[in-house]
Structure formats: structure tokens, C-alpha cells
Amino acid sequence: MRRTVFDEDHEAFRQTLRAFIEAEVVPVYDEWFEAGQVPREFYYKLAELGLFGINVPEEFGGAGLDTHKFEAIQYEETARAGVNFGGSGVHVLLALPYIKMLATDEQKKRYLEKFVSAEEMWALAMTEPGTGSDLAGMKTTAKLSEDGTHYVLNGSKTFITGGVHADRVIVCARTSAPTAEDRRFGISLFAVDTKSEGYSIGRKLDKLGLKTSDTAELAFVDVKVPVEDLLGEENKGFYYLGSNLPSERWGIAYGAYAQAKAAVRFAKEYVQERTVFGKTVASFQNTKFELAACQAEVDAAEAVADRALEALDAGELTAAEAASAKLFNTEVAHRVIDKCLQLHGGYGFMNEYPIARLYADNRVNRIYGGTSEVMKMIIAKDMGL
């Protein structure tokens, strides 16, 4: 079936991005994989390509668009090539919405031009050791100084994607104690300068997958955060976080679909070239049946991804719909990528083949942004159960 979600401008962007990936990423991607992160300088190339300014207002150097379709194409093209752009996805998909939603005019002037140019890369720090999905249980604190000029930040965060290269991090911290009626009350958001005294990067975490995406532990010891870097109103951070979850979960759902689609492509190419018992692997009935079943699942995931994309752009994607899209597409990707790896035989277990890296990268999709079990709870609640 013909897709209707993208127009000529989107497809022109796709061709530009595909050429960029082939020229600038594919030749050096193995080096990035071994290093465990992309070079900081690479983000300047993404900025020159315009990827960081698509949804930024023109007055701050952006294109002034209000759409996630260019991000969707980025998911498809990076998956197609078997690469990723490190922590840049957090910069755009997670950090930017908070800046646009919460920053004052003065803050936008300070933040956004540097955001677009990659002079300042952003990350988001929510998770803490021991809290996981229970954000209301966070222990990091930010106490207002006696003279009211700054907050004093203390605590730690973990699993922070983009945390090594970040120049600013949106840090969630307690500014007030929770109330008996609402344990989520009292959390605030701060745009913390990573050059601040007392701010430190701990371990660069060694992950199963997403090897080129720098993920770190962060620590804050009496970090002074100017009051001018408070995002939004004090104590309302938890509710701000909740408002951006549908777009975050859409991103994971779309990325999972793109990975599944890429897996079928990798497997199809492999089985057409690989011979066993004097015949190509593609000629066996089992291969045809397995890939046909995978393609059918990818077709369904694409429909779910596109529908969610259209709803997101229209401002109509609900929390339950986003949860449903994430649950369905991540589970589809899990099944499809596993089958496609199996068709590679022993070579599917070798990191030199993109299917092996894709298998490892995909696993986290059912964990971050809310586990599959949490998605089921959201959906069930929406059903009145």
C-alpha cells in the first residue's frame, strides 16, 4: 500500500540524509562502535545539515516547522544503514520540547541558538540509582539559597543518554517534600550547565547495545544553579514530564518499526547471497515463510507508526495511544529481528553484521520510556479496567 504520511519535501530530505549517512557515517561507524561513542565534532555536522533546527522557531535560527516527520525519516534512514547518531536523539526529541514549552523568552534567547548550532548539546536526567520508573521517589535535591539567587543541587543520576557529551542537562530534582495527598509534588526542572563546579560525570556505562550512544552516571555536589535556569514553575516538574511522554514513546515506537524494517532488508539480502547445500538460503520454503511473516508484521507496525505520527503532529496523540503504539511496535521488532538473525545462522551472532548490532540495540526498546508492563497498565486503565 502506498504511504501517504510523507510528501515531496520529506522525500527530498530523505535522499539528502541517506547520502550524508553513506558519506559521513558508514565509513567510520566501526571506529565509533569500538570507541563507544560518536565524536563530539560529529554533532556540528548534524547541525550544519539542519537536523537540530527543524522544530526551532526561525527567530532563533531554526526552520520554524512543527512536525515530527523529519525525525521519523531519520529513524528509518539510520536503521536502514545500521547506524545511529549517538545522543543527538535526546537533544531533539526529549530536551527540545521542554525548552519550547517551559523556557521564558529570555531563556530561549540564551538556549536555542546554541542548541541549533550544536554549541550546546542537551540531555535529560531523570532516572536515579534505586528509583527506576518511580520518578516520585527521586532523592536528588535543589535547595534555594538564602539570598534567592541560586539553587544548590545535590544527588546523582544514572542511565543518562548523551550524558558524556552534554553541555546542558535538564535535571529533575526535589525542591519541596511530597505531600500526603500527592507524592509527585515538589519536583522541579533545571537547565544545568555541565561546566558548573561540583558537577561531574561518573562512569560511561557499558551497555548491551546502542554502543555509539554515550550513556553516563552524573553526580552533583553543591552545584550552584542560577534561578534563571529553572524551567517552568517550581514543584511542577513531574507534571511537565508527563506531558512529553507521548512524544517520547512515539519515538521509541517509530524507531522500533524502523529497526524491524531494516532487519527484514538485512536478512533478505543475506539469504539471497548465502548458499547452503548448493542452494541459496532464500530458495528454501522455510526462509520464504519466515520472511513473509516478518514482512506482514512490519507492514502492520508501519501502519501503527504512521497513524501515531499523524496524531502526534495534530496534537491528538493520547497517553494510551502512545503506550499502545510503543507496546505493539517494540514487541513486533523483538520478534522480527530475532527471526531475521536466525536466518543469518552463525554469522548473525557476529558484530560485523548489522543484524547482530540491531539485535542488541533493539532490546532496550521494551525497557526505556516505560517498560512493556507499564504500557499494559496504561492501556488497561484507559480501557476502564
XYZ file of C-alpha atoms in Angstrom:
385
model
C 0.000 0.000 0.000
C 1.199 3.485 -0.827
C 2.174 5.546 2.192
C 0.656 8.999 2.439
C 2.459 10.302 5.521
C 5.386 11.885 3.615
C 5.365 14.452 0.795
C 7.989 15.521 -1.781
C 9.845 17.743 0.690
C 10.160 14.862 3.122
C 11.441 12.527 0.424
C 13.989 15.118 -0.728
C 15.204 15.328 2.852
C 15.404 11.529 2.958
C 17.716 11.458 -0.058
C 19.926 14.167 1.426
C 20.135 12.335 4.744
C 20.830 8.982 3.062
C 23.705 10.487 1.093
C 25.067 12.113 4.260
C 24.979 8.815 6.156
C 26.751 6.979 3.338
C 29.477 9.628 3.108
C 29.974 10.727 6.716
C 28.852 7.861 8.955
C 29.129 4.436 7.340
C 32.895 4.653 6.585
C 33.779 5.454 10.223
C 30.979 3.736 12.113
C 33.094 0.753 13.152
C 35.528 3.165 14.817
C 32.667 4.803 16.719
C 31.377 1.389 17.740
C 34.740 0.426 19.191
C 35.122 3.796 20.930
C 31.661 3.515 22.475
C 30.518 6.969 21.362
C 30.389 9.310 18.399
C 32.938 12.154 18.258
C 31.652 15.419 19.731
C 32.562 17.125 16.435
C 30.029 14.977 14.586
C 27.183 16.936 16.151
C 28.390 20.069 14.361
C 27.906 18.208 11.062
C 24.347 17.306 12.071
C 23.774 20.970 12.922
C 25.092 22.054 9.512
C 22.676 19.585 7.939
C 19.878 21.367 9.795
C 18.725 18.447 11.934
C 18.733 20.381 15.209
C 16.741 23.365 13.998
C 13.784 21.841 12.191
C 11.330 22.463 15.050
C 13.044 25.566 16.448
C 11.409 28.971 15.726
C 13.022 30.975 12.917
C 13.944 33.840 15.255
C 16.387 31.505 16.979
C 17.964 30.145 13.813
C 15.614 27.235 13.160
C 13.267 26.305 10.329
C 10.156 27.049 12.367
C 8.349 23.826 11.489
C 6.045 21.931 13.819
C 6.315 18.310 12.774
C 7.980 15.052 13.761
C 8.081 13.699 10.200
C 11.718 14.610 9.639
C 12.606 12.790 12.854
C 10.668 9.790 11.565
C 12.752 9.774 8.387
C 15.901 9.931 10.491
C 14.769 6.816 12.373
C 14.186 5.000 9.096
C 17.426 6.024 7.420
C 19.750 5.338 10.344
C 18.158 1.920 10.866
C 18.395 1.198 7.145
C 22.138 1.856 7.243
C 22.648 0.008 10.531
C 23.968 3.104 12.338
C 22.847 5.672 14.899
C 23.736 9.259 15.727
C 24.663 8.822 19.381
C 22.904 11.096 21.869
C 21.523 13.506 19.291
C 18.070 11.934 19.526
C 17.781 13.006 23.158
C 18.901 16.508 22.178
C 15.976 16.914 19.769
C 13.205 14.534 20.821
C 13.487 14.820 24.599
C 15.156 18.113 25.510
C 13.751 20.482 22.890
C 10.059 20.060 23.814
C 10.792 21.146 27.393
C 12.675 24.219 26.209
C 9.865 25.216 23.843
C 7.160 24.518 26.417
C 8.740 25.913 29.576
C 11.504 28.391 28.762
C 10.887 32.101 29.131
C 11.681 34.440 26.225
C 14.941 35.328 27.944
C 15.861 31.649 28.344
C 15.014 30.845 24.738
C 17.370 33.592 23.599
C 20.141 32.100 25.724
C 19.490 28.474 24.883
C 18.115 27.962 21.401
C 20.703 29.467 19.060
C 23.390 27.364 20.748
C 21.017 24.380 20.606
C 20.582 24.708 16.836
C 24.312 25.155 16.170
C 25.329 22.248 18.459
C 27.430 24.635 20.514
C 25.404 23.294 23.426
C 24.226 19.690 23.338
C 21.424 18.825 25.749
C 20.452 15.719 27.713
C 17.689 14.818 30.169
C 18.443 13.445 33.652
C 15.514 11.779 35.404
C 16.489 8.262 36.480
C 18.372 7.669 39.722
C 20.023 4.581 41.175
C 17.282 2.717 43.008
C 14.305 4.641 41.622
C 13.903 3.458 38.019
C 10.399 4.233 36.768
C 9.336 5.619 40.162
C 10.245 9.247 39.479
C 8.293 10.410 42.517
C 10.852 8.603 44.652
C 13.845 10.619 43.449
C 16.341 11.785 46.078
C 18.256 14.499 44.210
C 17.522 17.864 45.826
C 17.759 21.518 44.807
C 17.523 23.964 47.704
C 17.086 27.675 47.176
C 19.930 29.743 48.638
C 19.231 32.237 51.414
C 19.771 35.181 49.093
C 17.445 33.662 46.482
C 19.961 33.891 43.632
C 20.571 30.202 43.025
C 19.664 26.635 43.927
C 22.139 24.188 45.465
C 21.903 20.863 43.666
C 22.931 17.574 45.308
C 22.387 13.996 44.227
C 23.060 11.601 41.365
C 21.527 10.281 38.159
C 22.137 7.196 36.054
C 21.382 5.854 32.549
C 21.698 9.381 31.118
C 21.879 9.118 27.329
C 24.083 11.818 25.867
C 25.472 12.451 29.334
C 29.132 12.375 28.333
C 28.935 14.976 25.565
C 26.173 17.130 27.081
C 26.815 20.831 27.661
C 23.481 21.344 29.407
C 21.328 18.778 31.155
C 17.700 19.137 32.191
C 17.946 17.787 35.722
C 14.895 16.734 37.730
C 15.284 17.444 41.441
C 13.205 17.844 44.582
C 12.650 21.441 45.622
C 9.951 20.552 48.183
C 8.891 17.486 50.113
C 5.987 15.470 48.707
C 2.613 15.977 50.329
C 0.492 13.292 51.928
C -2.031 13.696 49.130
C 0.451 13.799 46.255
C 3.926 12.232 46.432
C 4.655 13.585 42.941
C 4.519 17.181 44.152
C 7.793 19.018 44.773
C 9.876 18.118 41.707
C 11.367 20.890 39.573
C 13.353 21.031 36.330
C 16.660 22.852 35.865
C 18.791 23.546 32.794
C 22.149 22.786 34.390
C 25.421 23.921 32.833
C 27.737 20.898 32.873
C 30.762 23.149 33.416
C 29.434 24.126 36.853
C 31.649 23.460 39.850
C 30.560 20.288 41.658
C 29.069 18.724 38.512
C 30.832 15.523 37.498
C 30.464 12.680 35.041
C 30.911 9.246 36.549
C 31.201 6.055 34.575
C 30.435 5.933 30.871
C 28.196 2.903 31.128
C 28.995 -0.276 29.208
C 25.681 -1.260 27.609
C 24.468 -4.368 25.813
C 23.507 -2.302 22.776
C 23.436 1.266 21.455
C 27.205 1.216 21.755
C 27.758 4.539 19.986
C 25.315 6.362 22.250
C 27.176 7.746 25.260
C 25.318 6.872 28.458
C 26.640 8.052 31.792
C 26.249 8.415 35.512
C 26.107 12.004 36.779
C 26.828 13.397 40.232
C 26.049 16.786 41.772
C 27.843 18.070 44.875
C 26.707 21.543 45.935
C 26.231 22.604 42.313
C 25.045 26.212 42.126
C 22.247 26.569 39.575
C 21.172 30.190 38.917
C 17.449 30.807 39.451
C 17.429 31.951 35.826
C 17.919 28.315 34.827
C 14.762 26.992 36.496
C 12.489 25.652 33.736
C 8.818 26.349 34.306
C 7.345 26.715 37.768
C 8.883 25.297 40.897
C 7.423 21.977 42.159
C 5.515 21.184 38.939
C 8.229 19.176 37.227
C 6.500 15.810 37.466
C 3.506 17.098 35.523
C 5.752 18.642 32.871
C 7.491 15.296 32.449
C 4.183 13.540 31.952
C 3.136 15.921 29.176
C 6.085 14.908 26.981
C 5.786 11.145 27.456
C 3.513 10.542 24.420
C 6.077 12.031 22.022
C 8.917 10.135 23.710
C 7.018 6.865 23.415
C 6.076 7.616 19.829
C 9.797 7.998 19.094
C 10.567 4.602 20.576
C 7.654 3.023 18.690
C 8.743 4.552 15.406
C 12.356 3.620 15.949
C 11.365 0.025 16.696
C 9.334 -0.190 13.489
C 12.305 1.215 11.522
C 14.606 -1.379 13.082
C 12.240 -4.216 12.193
C 12.008 -2.978 8.615
C 15.793 -2.786 8.389
C 16.137 -6.300 9.817
C 13.998 -7.746 7.028
C 16.129 -5.905 4.482
C 19.358 -7.245 6.001
C 18.001 -10.787 6.144
C 16.627 -10.699 2.603
C 19.986 -9.556 1.218
C 21.863 -12.172 3.226
C 19.728 -15.195 2.301
C 19.858 -14.285 -1.385
C 23.657 -14.374 -1.310
C 24.364 -17.191 1.166
C 24.426 -20.736 -0.200
C 23.827 -23.959 1.745
C 23.877 -27.445 0.213
C 24.400 -25.885 -3.192
C 21.323 -23.648 -2.972
C 20.730 -20.127 -1.764
C 19.167 -19.898 1.690
C 16.421 -17.820 0.063
C 15.318 -20.791 -2.040
C 14.191 -22.840 0.971
C 10.487 -22.764 1.771
C 11.126 -22.091 5.460
C 13.117 -18.965 4.600
C 10.332 -17.667 2.395
C 7.700 -18.346 5.038
C 9.724 -16.735 7.837
C 10.490 -13.581 5.868
C 6.921 -13.337 4.595
C 5.614 -13.474 8.154
C 8.163 -10.836 9.196
C 7.140 -8.564 6.327
C 3.482 -8.832 7.338
C 4.368 -7.787 10.885
C 6.460 -4.878 9.610
C 3.546 -3.723 7.438
C 1.305 -3.665 10.499
C 3.934 -1.848 12.583
C 4.358 0.739 9.831
C 0.628 1.457 9.864
C 0.683 1.881 13.646
C 3.778 4.092 13.472
C 2.351 6.326 10.749
C -1.008 6.674 12.487
C 0.692 7.685 15.707
C 2.891 10.150 13.805
C -0.107 11.864 12.244
C -1.852 12.046 15.618
C 1.270 13.458 17.265
C 1.666 16.170 14.635
C -2.002 17.053 15.063
C -1.556 17.320 18.839
C -4.008 14.478 19.356
C -1.843 11.534 20.432
C -3.092 10.407 23.832
C -1.029 8.715 26.522
C -2.872 5.431 25.964
C -2.453 5.574 22.182
C 1.261 6.259 22.547
C 1.560 3.381 25.007
C -0.284 1.088 22.607
C 1.973 2.061 19.701
C 5.100 1.538 21.793
C 3.919 -1.810 23.151
C 2.896 -3.174 19.758
C 5.853 -1.972 17.721
C 8.539 -2.892 20.224
C 7.123 -6.395 20.584
C 6.913 -6.734 16.787
C 10.508 -5.586 16.419
C 11.617 -8.089 19.052
C 10.045 -10.974 17.151
C 11.085 -9.853 13.681
C 14.714 -9.068 14.485
C 15.124 -12.389 16.308
C 13.810 -14.313 13.289
C 15.994 -12.338 10.894
C 19.073 -13.003 12.990
C 18.216 -16.723 12.996
C 18.199 -16.704 9.193
C 21.786 -15.449 9.271
C 22.873 -18.561 11.142
C 26.179 -18.245 12.980
C 27.048 -15.020 11.163
C 24.063 -13.362 12.814
C 25.957 -13.585 16.101
C 28.927 -11.629 14.744
C 29.060 -7.894 15.399
C 30.488 -7.284 11.938
C 26.992 -7.973 10.624
C 24.433 -5.200 11.202
C 21.757 -7.688 12.290
C 23.792 -8.558 15.410
C 24.130 -4.921 16.437
C 20.482 -4.336 15.652
C 19.501 -7.263 17.876
C 21.384 -5.745 20.818
C 20.208 -2.179 20.119
C 16.570 -3.209 19.923
C 16.392 -4.892 23.326
C 16.172 -1.673 25.322
C 13.043 -0.546 23.448
C 10.863 -2.658 25.732
C 12.500 -1.102 28.806
C 13.174 2.610 28.455
C 10.449 5.192 28.081
C 8.369 2.867 30.280
C 8.546 -0.919 30.226
C 6.106 -3.057 28.262
C 4.438 -3.916 31.557
C 3.896 -0.215 32.325
C 2.455 0.275 28.820
C -0.048 -2.501 29.500
C -1.086 -0.808 32.750
C -1.688 2.490 30.927
C -3.732 0.809 28.210
C -5.758 -1.215 30.722
C -6.538 1.917 32.743
C -7.719 3.664 29.580
C -9.996 0.677 28.952
C -11.586 1.209 32.350
C -10.019 -1.904 33.829
